[in-house]
Structures are given as C-alpha cells and as structure tokens.
Coordinates of C-alpha atoms and ligand atoms in Angstrom, one line a residue:
M1 CA 170.4 -33.9 86.6
N2 CA 166.6 -32.9 86.9
P3 CA 166.1 -31.0 90.4
V4 CA 163.5 -33.6 92.3
S5 CA 160.4 -32.0 92.5
S6 CA 159.0 -32.6 95.8
R7 CA 155.5 -34.6 94.1
P8 CA 156.4 -37.6 92.2
L9 CA 153.7 -36.9 89.7
S10 CA 155.7 -33.4 88.7
W11 CA 158.9 -35.4 89.2
L12 CA 157.9 -38.5 86.8
L13 CA 156.9 -35.6 84.2
S14 CA 159.9 -34.1 84.5
Y15 CA 161.8 -36.9 82.8
L16 CA 158.9 -36.7 79.7
R17 CA 159.4 -32.5 79.1
P18 CA 162.2 -33.4 76.7
H19 CA 160.3 -35.5 74.7
L20 CA 157.1 -33.9 74.9
A21 CA 156.6 -32.9 71.5
R22 CA 157.6 -36.2 69.9
F23 CA 155.0 -37.4 72.5
F24 CA 151.9 -35.5 71.8
L25 CA 152.6 -36.1 67.8
L26 CA 152.6 -40.2 69.1
V27 CA 149.3 -39.5 70.7
G28 CA 147.9 -37.7 67.5
V29 CA 149.3 -41.2 65.4
L30 CA 147.1 -43.1 68.1
I31 CA 144.5 -41.4 67.7
G32 CA 144.5 -41.7 63.6
L33 CA 145.1 -45.4 64.3
T34 CA 141.6 -45.9 66.4
G35 CA 139.9 -44.6 63.9
L36 CA 141.6 -46.7 61.0
E37 CA 141.0 -49.9 63.2
L38 CA 137.5 -48.7 63.6
S39 CA 136.8 -48.6 60.4
L40 CA 137.6 -51.9 59.5
P41 CA 134.5 -53.9 60.4
Y42 CA 132.8 -51.2 58.7
L43 CA 134.5 -51.6 55.6
I44 CA 133.0 -55.2 55.7
K45 CA 129.4 -54.0 56.4
E46 CA 129.8 -51.8 53.4
G47 CA 131.0 -54.9 51.6
I48 CA 128.0 -57.0 52.4
D49 CA 125.2 -54.1 52.5
R50 CA 126.3 -52.8 49.1
S51 CA 127.3 -56.1 47.0
V52 CA 126.8 -59.2 48.5
V53 CA 123.3 -58.6 49.6
P54 CA 122.1 -57.0 46.6
A55 CA 123.4 -59.1 43.9
L56 CA 122.1 -62.1 46.0
K57 CA 118.5 -59.9 45.9
G58 CA 119.2 -59.7 42.2
T59 CA 119.7 -55.5 42.0
L60 CA 123.3 -55.5 40.9
T61 CA 124.8 -57.8 38.8
P62 CA 127.4 -60.8 39.9
G63 CA 130.1 -59.3 38.0
A64 CA 129.2 -55.6 39.7
A65 CA 129.1 -56.8 43.0
L66 CA 132.7 -58.6 42.5
H67 CA 134.2 -55.8 41.0
Q68 CA 132.8 -53.8 44.4
L69 CA 134.6 -56.2 46.3
G70 CA 137.4 -56.3 44.9
L71 CA 138.0 -52.4 45.3
L72 CA 136.8 -53.1 48.8
G73 CA 138.8 -55.7 49.4
A74 CA 141.8 -53.4 48.2
V75 CA 141.1 -50.4 50.4
Y76 CA 140.6 -53.2 53.4
V77 CA 144.5 -54.5 52.5
S78 CA 145.6 -50.9 52.6
L79 CA 144.3 -50.2 55.7
L80 CA 145.8 -53.2 57.2
L81 CA 149.3 -52.3 55.8
L82 CA 149.0 -48.4 56.9
I83 CA 147.9 -49.8 60.8
F84 CA 151.1 -52.2 60.5
G85 CA 152.9 -49.4 59.8
L86 CA 151.7 -47.1 62.3
N87 CA 151.7 -49.7 64.9
Y88 CA 155.3 -50.1 64.3
L89 CA 156.3 -46.9 64.5
L90 CA 153.9 -46.0 67.6
F91 CA 155.8 -48.9 69.8
Y92 CA 159.1 -48.2 68.6
Q93 CA 158.9 -44.6 69.3
L94 CA 157.2 -45.2 72.8
Q95 CA 159.7 -47.6 74.1
W96 CA 162.8 -45.1 72.3
I97 CA 161.0 -42.9 74.9
G98 CA 160.7 -45.0 77.7
Q99 CA 164.0 -46.6 77.5
H100 CA 165.8 -43.2 77.1
I101 CA 163.8 -41.7 80.3
M102 CA 165.0 -45.3 82.2
A103 CA 168.6 -44.5 81.1
R104 CA 168.2 -40.9 82.6
I105 CA 166.6 -42.1 85.9
R106 CA 169.0 -44.4 86.0
R107 CA 171.7 -42.0 85.6
D108 CA 170.3 -39.8 88.0
L109 CA 169.7 -42.3 90.4
L110 CA 173.2 -43.9 90.5
H111 CA 174.4 -40.2 90.7
H112 CA 172.0 -39.5 93.6
L113 CA 173.2 -43.3 95.6
L114 CA 176.4 -41.9 94.8
S115 CA 176.2 -38.7 96.5
L116 CA 174.2 -40.1 100.1
P117 CA 175.6 -39.8 103.2
V118 CA 177.1 -42.7 104.4
P119 CA 175.0 -43.1 107.4
F120 CA 172.1 -43.6 105.2
L121 CA 173.4 -47.1 103.7
D122 CA 173.3 -48.1 107.3
S123 CA 169.4 -48.6 107.5
Q124 CA 168.8 -49.7 104.3
P125 CA 170.0 -53.5 102.6
I126 CA 172.1 -52.7 99.8
G127 CA 169.6 -55.3 97.9
R128 CA 166.7 -53.2 98.3
L129 CA 168.5 -50.0 96.5
V130 CA 169.8 -52.4 93.9
T131 CA 165.7 -53.4 93.3
R132 CA 165.0 -49.6 93.1
A133 CA 167.8 -49.2 90.5
T134 CA 166.5 -52.3 88.2
N135 CA 163.0 -52.9 89.2
D136 CA 161.7 -50.0 90.1
V137 CA 163.0 -48.0 87.1
A138 CA 161.6 -50.6 84.9
A139 CA 158.3 -50.6 86.3
L140 CA 158.2 -46.5 85.3
N141 CA 159.2 -47.8 81.5
E142 CA 155.6 -49.9 82.2
L143 CA 153.7 -46.7 83.0
Y144 CA 155.8 -44.2 79.7
A145 CA 155.9 -46.6 77.1
T146 CA 153.0 -48.8 77.2
I147 CA 150.7 -48.2 80.2
A148 CA 149.6 -44.7 79.5
P149 CA 149.4 -45.2 75.5
V150 CA 147.5 -48.3 75.6
V151 CA 144.9 -46.8 78.2
F152 CA 144.4 -44.0 76.0
K153 CA 144.3 -46.0 73.4
D154 CA 142.0 -48.4 75.0
V155 CA 139.6 -46.0 76.4
L156 CA 139.2 -44.8 72.4
L157 CA 138.4 -47.8 71.3
I158 CA 136.0 -48.5 74.0
L159 CA 134.4 -45.0 73.5
G160 CA 134.4 -45.7 69.8
I161 CA 132.8 -49.0 69.4
S162 CA 130.3 -48.3 72.0
G163 CA 129.4 -45.3 70.2
I164 CA 129.4 -47.0 67.0
L165 CA 127.1 -50.0 68.5
L166 CA 124.7 -47.4 69.6
S167 CA 124.4 -45.8 66.6
M168 CA 124.1 -49.4 65.1
N169 CA 121.1 -51.0 67.4
V170 CA 119.8 -50.0 70.9
R171 CA 118.8 -53.3 71.5
L172 CA 122.0 -55.0 70.8
F173 CA 123.9 -52.3 72.5
L174 CA 121.7 -53.2 75.7
V175 CA 123.4 -56.4 75.2
L176 CA 126.7 -55.5 75.7
V177 CA 125.7 -52.7 78.6
V178 CA 124.9 -56.0 80.7
L179 CA 127.8 -58.0 79.8
V180 CA 130.8 -55.3 79.6
P181 CA 130.6 -54.0 83.4
A182 CA 130.7 -57.7 84.2
L183 CA 133.3 -58.4 82.3
A184 CA 135.3 -55.5 83.0
T185 CA 134.9 -56.3 87.2
L186 CA 135.8 -60.0 86.8
S187 CA 139.0 -59.2 84.9
Y188 CA 140.1 -57.0 87.3
L189 CA 139.8 -58.7 90.0
F190 CA 141.3 -61.4 88.4
Q191 CA 144.0 -59.7 87.1
K192 CA 144.6 -58.5 90.7
E193 CA 145.1 -61.8 92.1
V194 CA 147.0 -63.0 89.3
R195 CA 149.2 -60.0 89.9
Q196 CA 149.9 -61.0 93.7
A197 CA 150.6 -64.5 92.8
Y198 CA 153.0 -63.2 90.2
L199 CA 154.8 -60.9 93.0
D200 CA 154.6 -63.9 95.7
V201 CA 156.7 -66.1 92.5
R202 CA 159.0 -63.3 92.5
K203 CA 159.7 -62.7 95.8
H204 CA 160.3 -66.7 96.6
L205 CA 162.4 -66.8 93.7
A206 CA 164.7 -63.9 94.5
R207 CA 164.8 -65.9 98.3
L208 CA 166.0 -68.8 96.4
N209 CA 168.5 -67.1 94.2
A210 CA 169.9 -65.6 97.5
F211 CA 169.5 -68.3 99.1
V212 CA 171.9 -70.5 96.8
Q213 CA 174.2 -67.8 95.8
E214 CA 175.2 -67.2 99.6
H215 CA 175.5 -71.1 100.6
L216 CA 177.7 -71.8 97.2
S217 CA 179.6 -69.1 98.3
G218 CA 180.2 -70.5 101.9
L219 CA 180.4 -73.9 100.8
E220 CA 183.7 -73.8 102.2
V221 CA 182.5 -73.3 106.1
L222 CA 179.0 -75.5 105.3
Q223 CA 181.7 -78.4 104.2
A224 CA 184.0 -77.8 107.1
F225 CA 181.5 -78.1 109.6
R226 CA 179.5 -80.4 108.1
A227 CA 176.3 -78.5 108.3
E228 CA 175.5 -78.8 104.5
P229 CA 172.3 -81.0 105.9
H230 CA 171.1 -78.3 107.7
S231 CA 171.6 -76.0 104.7
F232 CA 170.2 -78.4 102.6
Q233 CA 166.6 -78.4 105.0
Q234 CA 166.6 -75.3 104.9
F235 CA 166.8 -74.8 100.9
Q236 CA 163.5 -77.4 101.2
D237 CA 161.6 -74.9 102.9
I238 CA 162.3 -72.2 100.4
N239 CA 161.9 -74.5 97.8
R240 CA 158.6 -75.6 99.0
D241 CA 157.6 -71.9 99.0
L242 CA 158.6 -71.1 95.7
Y243 CA 156.9 -74.5 94.4
Q244 CA 153.4 -73.4 96.3
A245 CA 153.5 -69.9 95.0
Y246 CA 153.4 -71.2 90.9
H247 CA 150.9 -73.8 92.3
R248 CA 148.5 -70.9 93.2
Q249 CA 149.6 -68.8 90.3
I250 CA 148.7 -72.0 87.7
A251 CA 145.5 -72.9 89.5
L252 CA 144.6 -69.0 89.2
F253 CA 145.4 -69.2 85.6
S254 CA 143.6 -72.3 85.2
L255 CA 140.0 -70.9 86.7
F256 CA 140.3 -67.5 85.4
R257 CA 141.3 -68.1 81.4
P258 CA 138.5 -70.1 80.5
T259 CA 136.3 -67.7 82.9
I260 CA 137.5 -64.7 80.9
S261 CA 137.4 -65.9 77.5
F262 CA 133.4 -67.5 78.2
F263 CA 132.4 -63.7 77.7
P264 CA 133.3 -63.2 74.3
T265 CA 131.4 -66.2 73.6
L266 CA 128.4 -65.5 75.7
A267 CA 128.5 -62.4 73.7
T268 CA 128.7 -63.8 70.2
A269 CA 125.9 -65.6 70.9
L270 CA 123.3 -63.3 72.5
I271 CA 124.0 -61.1 69.3
L272 CA 124.0 -63.6 66.9
W273 CA 119.9 -64.4 68.8
V274 CA 119.3 -60.9 69.5
G275 CA 120.9 -59.3 66.5
G276 CA 119.4 -62.3 63.8
G277 CA 115.8 -61.4 65.1
E278 CA 116.5 -57.6 64.6
V279 CA 117.5 -58.5 61.0
L280 CA 114.5 -60.8 60.6
R281 CA 112.6 -57.9 61.5
Q282 CA 114.5 -55.6 59.1
A283 CA 115.9 -53.2 62.0
L284 CA 119.2 -54.3 61.4
T285 CA 121.0 -54.9 57.7
F286 CA 123.0 -58.3 57.4
G287 CA 126.0 -56.4 57.2
A288 CA 125.8 -54.5 60.5
L289 CA 125.1 -57.6 62.6
V290 CA 128.7 -59.1 60.7
A291 CA 130.0 -56.1 61.8
F292 CA 128.6 -55.7 65.2
L293 CA 130.1 -59.4 65.9
D294 CA 133.6 -57.9 64.7
Y295 CA 132.9 -54.5 67.2
V296 CA 132.1 -56.7 69.5
K297 CA 135.1 -59.2 69.4
K298 CA 137.8 -55.8 69.5
L299 CA 135.4 -54.3 72.2
F300 CA 136.8 -57.2 74.5
T301 CA 140.3 -57.1 74.4
P302 CA 140.3 -53.3 75.4
I303 CA 138.7 -54.2 78.7
Q304 CA 140.8 -57.2 79.6
D305 CA 143.7 -54.8 78.5
L306 CA 142.5 -52.0 81.0
A307 CA 142.0 -54.3 83.7
E308 CA 145.7 -55.6 83.8
K309 CA 146.8 -52.4 83.2
F310 CA 145.2 -50.8 86.0
N311 CA 147.1 -53.2 88.4
I312 CA 150.2 -52.7 86.7
Y313 CA 149.3 -49.1 87.1
Q314 CA 149.4 -49.2 90.4
S315 CA 152.6 -51.2 91.0
A316 CA 154.4 -48.4 88.8
I317 CA 152.9 -45.7 90.8
A318 CA 154.2 -48.0 93.8
A319 CA 157.4 -47.7 92.5
S320 CA 157.3 -44.1 91.1
Q321 CA 156.7 -43.1 94.9
R322 CA 160.0 -45.4 96.1
L323 CA 162.1 -44.3 93.6
H324 CA 160.8 -40.2 94.2
A325 CA 161.2 -40.7 98.0
L326 CA 164.7 -42.4 97.5
M327 CA 166.0 -39.3 95.2
R328 CA 164.1 -37.1 97.6
V329 CA 166.7 -38.2 100.4
T330 CA 169.1 -35.2 101.0
P331 CA 172.9 -36.1 99.9
E332 CA 176.0 -35.4 101.7
R333 CA 176.7 -31.5 101.7
V334 CA 178.8 -30.0 99.2
G335 CA 180.8 -27.0 99.3
G336 CA 182.3 -25.3 102.5
R337 CA 185.3 -23.5 103.9
R338 CA 188.3 -24.5 103.2
P339 CA 191.9 -23.8 105.7
E340 CA 194.5 -21.2 103.8
P341 CA 197.0 -21.9 104.0
F342 CA 196.4 -25.6 104.9
H343 CA 199.0 -26.7 107.7
G344 CA 196.5 -30.1 108.7
R345 CA 196.4 -29.9 112.3
I346 CA 193.9 -32.1 113.2
T347 CA 191.9 -31.6 117.1
F348 CA 189.7 -33.7 118.8
D349 CA 187.5 -31.4 121.1
H350 CA 185.0 -33.5 123.6
V351 CA 184.1 -35.7 120.8
W352 CA 181.3 -37.8 121.6
F353 CA 179.6 -40.2 119.1
A354 CA 176.5 -43.1 119.3
Y355 CA 175.8 -45.1 116.1
E356 CA 172.3 -45.5 118.1
E357 CA 171.1 -43.2 120.7
E358 CA 173.0 -42.8 123.9
R359 CA 174.6 -46.0 123.3
W360 CA 178.4 -44.0 123.2
V361 CA 180.7 -45.7 121.2
L362 CA 183.1 -42.6 121.4
Q363 CA 183.7 -40.5 125.0
D364 CA 185.1 -37.2 125.2
I365 CA 187.8 -38.0 122.7
S366 CA 190.3 -35.1 123.1
F367 CA 193.8 -35.1 121.2
T368 CA 195.9 -32.6 118.9
L369 CA 197.5 -34.6 115.6
E370 CA 200.1 -32.0 114.7
P371 CA 201.0 -31.4 111.0
G372 CA 204.2 -33.7 110.1
Q373 CA 203.3 -36.2 113.5
V374 CA 202.1 -39.9 114.0
I375 CA 200.0 -40.6 116.2
A376 CA 199.0 -44.5 117.0
L377 CA 195.8 -45.7 118.2
V378 CA 195.5 -49.1 120.0
G379 CA 192.9 -50.9 122.4
P380 CA 190.4 -53.7 122.2
T381 CA 188.6 -55.0 119.4
G382 CA 184.9 -53.1 119.6
T383 CA 186.7 -50.1 121.3
G384 CA 185.7 -47.5 118.8
K385 CA 189.0 -46.6 116.7
S386 CA 187.6 -47.8 113.1
T387 CA 184.4 -45.4 114.4
L388 CA 186.5 -42.3 115.3
V389 CA 188.2 -42.9 111.7
S390 CA 184.9 -42.4 110.1
L391 CA 184.6 -39.6 111.9
L392 CA 187.4 -37.9 110.8
L393 CA 187.1 -38.5 107.5
G394 CA 183.7 -36.7 108.0
F395 CA 181.3 -39.8 107.3
R396 CA 179.6 -39.8 110.4
T397 CA 179.1 -36.6 112.5
P398 CA 179.7 -36.4 116.5
Q399 CA 176.7 -35.5 118.3
R400 CA 178.8 -33.3 121.5
G401 CA 182.3 -32.0 120.5
E402 CA 183.7 -30.9 117.9
I403 CA 186.4 -31.8 115.3
L404 CA 188.9 -29.2 114.2
V405 CA 191.3 -28.9 110.9
D406 CA 193.4 -26.0 110.9
G407 CA 190.7 -24.8 114.0
I408 CA 188.0 -25.1 111.4
P409 CA 185.1 -27.2 112.6
L410 CA 184.8 -30.6 110.1
R411 CA 181.5 -30.1 109.6
E412 CA 182.0 -26.5 108.0
L413 CA 185.0 -28.2 106.1
D414 CA 184.4 -28.6 102.0
L415 CA 184.3 -32.5 102.6
S416 CA 185.4 -33.4 99.0
W417 CA 188.3 -31.1 99.4
W418 CA 189.0 -32.2 102.7
R419 CA 188.9 -36.3 101.5
S420 CA 191.1 -35.9 99.0
Q421 CA 193.8 -34.1 101.4
I422 CA 193.6 -38.3 103.1
G423 CA 195.2 -41.5 101.7
W424 CA 193.1 -44.0 103.7
V425 CA 193.6 -47.4 104.2
S426 CA 190.4 -49.0 105.1
Q427 CA 189.9 -51.8 107.6
E428 CA 187.9 -54.4 105.4
S429 CA 190.3 -54.2 101.8
L430 CA 187.3 -53.0 99.8
L431 CA 188.4 -54.4 96.5
F432 CA 186.4 -53.8 92.7
E433 CA 185.7 -56.6 90.3
E434 CA 188.5 -54.8 88.2
D435 CA 191.9 -55.7 87.5
W436 CA 194.7 -55.0 90.2
T437 CA 195.7 -51.6 88.4
R438 CA 192.4 -50.5 88.4
N439 CA 191.8 -51.2 91.8
I440 CA 194.5 -49.3 93.0
T441 CA 194.3 -46.0 90.5
L442 CA 190.6 -46.5 91.6
F443 CA 189.7 -45.4 87.7
S444 CA 191.9 -41.9 88.2
S445 CA 195.0 -42.1 85.3
F446 CA 198.3 -42.2 86.6
S447 CA 201.2 -42.0 84.2
E448 CA 202.5 -45.8 83.4
K449 CA 205.7 -44.3 85.5
E450 CA 204.0 -43.7 88.3
I451 CA 202.8 -47.4 88.6
Q452 CA 205.6 -48.7 87.3
D453 CA 207.4 -46.9 90.1
L454 CA 205.3 -48.4 92.5
I455 CA 205.6 -51.8 91.2
H456 CA 208.7 -51.7 92.3
Q457 CA 208.6 -50.0 95.8
L458 CA 206.0 -52.5 97.1
D459 CA 206.9 -55.5 94.7
L460 CA 203.9 -55.8 93.3
H461 CA 204.4 -58.4 90.7
I462 CA 202.9 -61.5 92.7
L463 CA 199.5 -60.0 92.3
D464 CA 199.3 -61.2 88.6
Q465 CA 197.0 -64.1 89.6
E466 CA 193.7 -64.7 89.9
G467 CA 192.3 -64.5 93.5
L468 CA 193.9 -63.1 95.9
A469 CA 195.3 -63.8 99.7
S470 CA 193.9 -61.5 102.3
G471 CA 197.5 -60.2 103.0
E472 CA 197.6 -59.2 99.2
K473 CA 194.0 -57.3 99.2
Q474 CA 195.7 -55.3 101.9
M475 CA 198.7 -55.1 100.1
L476 CA 196.5 -53.6 97.2
S477 CA 194.3 -51.0 99.4
L478 CA 198.3 -50.0 100.7
A479 CA 199.1 -48.9 97.7
R480 CA 196.7 -46.8 96.8
V481 CA 197.6 -44.6 99.3
F482 CA 201.1 -44.9 98.0
L483 CA 200.1 -43.9 94.8
F484 CA 197.4 -40.8 95.9
R485 CA 200.3 -39.5 98.0
R486 CA 197.8 -37.1 100.1
R487 CA 199.0 -35.3 103.2
I488 CA 197.3 -36.9 105.7
L489 CA 197.8 -40.4 105.8
I490 CA 194.7 -42.9 107.8
L491 CA 196.1 -46.7 108.0
D492 CA 193.3 -48.9 110.1
E493 CA 195.1 -52.0 110.6
A494 CA 196.8 -52.0 107.3
T495 CA 198.9 -54.7 107.5
S496 CA 197.4 -57.2 109.9
H497 CA 196.9 -60.1 107.3
M498 CA 200.3 -59.8 106.5
D499 CA 203.2 -62.2 108.2
S500 CA 206.0 -60.2 109.7
L501 CA 208.7 -60.4 107.1
T502 CA 206.5 -59.2 104.8
E503 CA 205.8 -56.1 106.4
A504 CA 209.2 -56.1 107.6
R505 CA 209.9 -56.0 103.9
L506 CA 207.3 -52.9 103.6
D507 CA 209.3 -51.2 106.3
R508 CA 211.4 -48.7 104.5
A509 CA 208.6 -48.3 102.0
L510 CA 206.5 -47.1 104.6
D511 CA 209.3 -44.7 106.3
T512 CA 209.8 -43.3 102.9
L513 CA 205.6 -43.2 102.7
F514 CA 205.4 -41.0 106.3
Q515 CA 208.4 -38.7 105.9
G516 CA 206.8 -35.1 106.1
R517 CA 203.3 -36.4 106.3
T518 CA 200.9 -36.6 109.0
G519 CA 199.4 -39.9 110.1
L520 CA 196.9 -41.8 112.5
I521 CA 197.5 -45.5 112.4
I522 CA 195.7 -48.2 113.9
A523 CA 198.3 -51.1 114.4
H524 CA 199.0 -53.8 116.5
R525 CA 202.5 -54.4 115.8
L526 CA 205.1 -53.3 117.6
S527 CA 207.3 -51.9 114.2
T528 CA 204.3 -49.8 113.7
L529 CA 203.9 -48.4 117.0
K530 CA 207.5 -47.9 117.6
R531 CA 207.1 -45.4 114.7
A532 CA 204.5 -43.3 115.8
D533 CA 205.4 -39.8 117.9
R534 CA 203.0 -40.7 120.2
I535 CA 200.0 -43.8 121.3
L536 CA 196.5 -43.1 122.3
V537 CA 195.1 -45.6 124.3
M538 CA 191.5 -46.4 123.7
D539 CA 189.0 -48.9 126.0
R540 CA 185.4 -48.7 126.0
G541 CA 185.4 -45.2 123.9
R542 CA 187.8 -43.6 125.8
I543 CA 191.1 -42.5 125.6
V544 CA 192.6 -43.9 129.0
E545 CA 196.4 -43.7 128.1
S546 CA 198.4 -41.4 125.7
G547 CA 202.2 -41.0 125.5
T548 CA 205.5 -42.6 123.6
H549 CA 206.3 -46.1 124.2
E550 CA 208.7 -46.3 126.2
S551 CA 206.4 -43.7 128.8
L552 CA 203.5 -45.8 128.3
L553 CA 205.7 -49.1 129.5
Q554 CA 207.0 -46.8 132.7
Q555 CA 203.4 -46.2 133.1
N556 CA 203.0 -50.0 133.6
G557 CA 199.0 -49.3 133.0
L558 CA 196.6 -50.9 130.3
Y559 CA 199.5 -50.5 127.0
A560 CA 202.3 -52.2 129.4
M561 CA 199.9 -55.2 129.5
Y562 CA 199.1 -55.3 126.3
C563 CA 202.8 -55.4 125.2
R564 CA 203.6 -57.9 127.7
L565 CA 200.7 -59.9 126.1
H566 CA 201.4 -59.4 122.6
F567 CA 205.2 -59.4 122.5
G568 CA 206.3 -60.9 125.7
R569 CA 208.7 -59.6 128.0
I570 CA 211.8 -59.5 125.5
A571 CA 210.3 -57.2 123.2
V572 CA 209.1 -55.3 125.6
Ligands
LIG601 N1 177.4 -49.3 111.3 C1 177.5 -49.4 112.9 N2 176.3 -49.6 113.6 C2 176.3 -49.6 115.0 N3 176.9 -49.7 115.5 C3 178.4 -50.1 114.9 C4 178.6 -49.8 113.4 N4 179.8 -49.8 113.2 C5 180.6 -50.0 114.8 N5 179.7 -50.2 115.5 C6 179.7 -50.6 116.5 O1 180.6 -49.6 117.0 C7 181.4 -50.2 118.2 C8 182.8 -50.0 117.6 O2 183.1 -50.5 116.7 P1 184.8 -50.2 115.9 O3 184.6 -50.7 114.1 O4 185.2 -48.5 115.5 O5 185.3 -50.5 116.7 P2 187.1 -50.8 116.6 O6 187.8 -50.3 117.7 O7 187.7 -50.3 115.2 O8 187.0 -52.6 116.5 P3 188.3 -53.4 115.8 O9 189.7 -53.3 116.8 O10 187.7 -55.0 115.9 O11 188.4 -53.2 114.5 C9 181.4 -51.6 117.9 O12 180.4 -52.1 119.4 C10 180.3 -52.1 117.0 O13 179.6 -52.8 117.1
LIG602 MG1 188.5 -51.3 113.6

C-alpha cells in the first residue's frame, strides 16, 4: 500500500507515479493530435486559395486544380484517419490508467477501512463510507482520465487557434476577443448551476432509494401496525422533492442550451460581416475566411468544455480531499507485546469506561478471570455487559484503570495476536451474504472432516435452507467458536433466541467446548449460569455482587431476586 502523504496532491500523484512514463508519452500524443486538428482548416484554406480561386480567375487550368484538390482531399482524409487512431489510443490508454489507479485506490481504501478502530465507525454512517469508496473514487478517475488531459488539450487548442487567427487577421481576431470571454463566463456560471442541480437530483434520488429500500424491508411491521398510509405520506414528500430537483435541472437546460449555442451563431454572423469586408478589401484571402469560420467553430467547443471541466474539477478535488482525510485516519495499532508463556489470566483493575465524556457506562470494574475458569455476567439491560466484552476484545480502551492479560496491559498487547486467542459470539448474530459454511469458517480454510464433525456435533443440517430463524442465526455464530477452538471463549447471549430444548441439546457440546478453556459468558439461563465457576452481577455499570450460584442465592440480594423472577421458586 502507498504510504499516505500528508498533502492530498502528493497522495494523488503517488498513484500516478507508476504510470508516469506512459502518461508523458500520452501527453506527447496529445500535443501531436492537437497540431493535426489545427492543420485541418489550414488545408481547406490552401485548397481554396491555391486551387479553387486561381481556377476561377483562370490562372490555373481546371484539370490541374482538380488534381491538386484531389491530392489535398487525400491528405485531409489521411489526417482524419490518423486523428481517429490517435484519439482511440489516447482515450483507451488514459482510461486504462484511470481505471488502474481507481482499482488501486479502492484496494488501499478497503484495506485501510478494515484496519480502522471500531469507535471510528460509531461516528461515521456506513452509507457515507460506501459513498467514499464508490462515488468519490469515481470522481478521482475523472480527474486523472478526463479532466487533466482534456484541460491540457483544450488549453493547447485555444492558444493554437488564437495564435493562428491573430496571424491571419487582427480585426477578426478582435471580434473574438469580445465574444470569447463573454461565452466563457456564461458557460462557467451555467455549468455551475447545472452541476448544483445535478447534485441535488442525486441527493434526492439517494434519499428516495434509501426510503424505498427501508420501507419495503420493513413491510411486515408497517402492515402489522397499519402504518402504510403514513409511510406513503412521507414518500410523497421525498418524491415531490425529487420531482422539483429534476424540474429545476430541466428548466436550467432549457434556458441555457439555446443561450450558449447562440454564441457560435453570433460569431459566425459577425465574422461573415467583418471578414467579408476584409476579403473585399483584399486584406484577407477567401480561403482564409473559410478557414477562419472553421477555426472559430473549433474554438467554442474547448471553451465550453473548460467551463464544464472546471466545475467537475472542483468536485473531484473535494472528493479527493475527503478520501485523503479518510485515508489519514489512524488505523488500529499493530504489533505489541505477547505474554510468554501464555496462560490467559485476565484482570480488570478498577476499569472505568464512557462512550461519551463522563457518562460512565462501566464504573470501577475489578475482577480476575483465572485460566480455565468460567465467569458468568448477569445484570439488567443496558448495564454495560457487552461494553465490557468490547473492552476485553480491545475494540475500545478504558479511560481509567487497566485490563491486564497475564500481567501485561491490554493497551500494550499485540491486538491481532490477542484476538486470535479468543472465540467470540457477539450478541447480534453478524452474518454475511454467503452460504452458511463460509459464514462459519469466515473465509478461512478448514478441512472437510472438521466441518463434517461440526455439522454432526451441532446438528447443523437444519440450516440447508434459504432464510434463517434468529435462533438458527445464533447457531451459526456459535458454530464459529466450535470450529476455531480458541483458548478463551466469550459468549454474549449466545443462545438467547433458542428454545430451551435446543439449548439443552447443545449442553453436552458446550460442556466439551468449555473443557480446559477460559470463558466469559453473558446469559440469563439457569443452565448456563450453573456452568460458571463464578457469577458477577452487574447493575448500572458496577459489579454489585459476586460469587457462585448457591452463595449468591444465600446472599438474597439482586441475584436472588433476579432468579426468583426468571426461574420461579422451584428452580431456585
Ligand atoms: N456505540 C455506542 N455508543 C454510545 N453508547 C453506547 C454504545 N453502545 C452501547 N452504548 C450504551 O452503553 C450502555 C451499555 O450498553 P451495553 O450494550 O453494554 O449493555 P448490555 O448490558 O450489554 O445490555 P443488554 O443486556 O441489553 O445486551 C447502554 O446505555 C447503551 O446505550
Ligand atoms: Mg449486551
């Protein structure tokens, strides 16, 4: 991956560097191409002044004139063919470079996104990051493959044509000096408005897409609560906004298209008038007037082009700045210490944590999980159990206190190594749009036998179907930790969506799994709680009770009350 330079421009150029030789070659082709295009009207001038006019005046025989014109025509067609070939080469090669760079930026971007610390994603809507990876990268392609070369060529054309026109006739050139800046300004303003209108359309379109997708996915809830009319009302607003945005775009086009095309027509009329006079005064040849008209036509396209490209250029620069800023976000740290030998003793030493400043979610948490021991965490919703797990996995860092692994602070530990010691079942079953085997193996390769054993052990055959029940999704998440056989297990409500019977069937498998392993389990089921060597009871971010199931019942505190509510007196 390219090291990300601190300046957006040098970062952009770093992607161009491998293509520099080819790029400069193409710049050479571009200069040649511009020269060829400029020579075409000149050929017409030559044809008229050296063959047609002398033949009309009688200073050249019609036969000789025709012969000369034939030759000139052949040269003209050959040049056109050459221009065609060079244009093809140029377009293809520039786009090739652009696409190549885009693929590399996307690769680096995704590599970088995957290495970002989890809290970064809290502050960024995922949708926005997706836009970075798609739209903003595409905008950069414009910069490399279209804007830079087109602008270069246009500037060359404008300079070349201006020079030729000036050398042909000063008066006619002055006509253009008045018209061209007016056209350039008008085009620029027009393009600016059009671009804004275009962005508005895109914004409203994206809103509409998101709305339709969300409301169709939630169709069952909408229908069940009879909320479709309200949903539809909301849609009407979004739809109206989109309609108005399109309307504004069309209105702009309808006004400015004819205005812009008025300029070349006006120029032609003026040149015909002033130029005709010049021909009559014999200050200009007839061929030169025809060539002049041709050059003027060629002049207006690049001017409009430049105005348009300038606006695109501005948004491409904005896109590149956004991408660059994203690329500069510090990734999660790599490397660090590893305890040797590794036992797996985990200590929370007066740990405090808040997602937002001073709103403590965890307060003064202290406990030690000995190797081979299993600790269960219980406590009301929102009390910070999953947060504690997130801290233990190193996704988030406590503001106060320390988490230690075999005496080494977690903040100094090699995180990638540490996580490879842990088998974690998250509270929400996170599944990918893949078949269930890949969802369990998480794209790593396991032997066919290992997978077959797992299927047998957990009876996974039921999952051979489209669409999964939430309990079945949990089963897949749980299956991962069976397959990965890590030394430390963290189960966050891993079986909460399963019925007691299914869970009971899993009991034996879970017993085998926990044998000789260290475990932290968050659960509300009695069977799971009984498996724990120690139970920590949490309330509002604090550990309020700690002990075995029996000792906690004897204490007759929060845990005892909790058990009475959950399992009734009989179970207790
Ligand atoms: N990403 C986050 N940003 C800000 N606050 C958060 C975030 N995640 C959780 N919280 C808050 O932290 C508190 C603890 O949440 P946590 O998910 O750890 O609770 P929990 O004990 O696991 O609850 P449950 O039993 O419902 O799973 C809650 O008040 C929650 O709103
Ligand atoms: Mg939780």
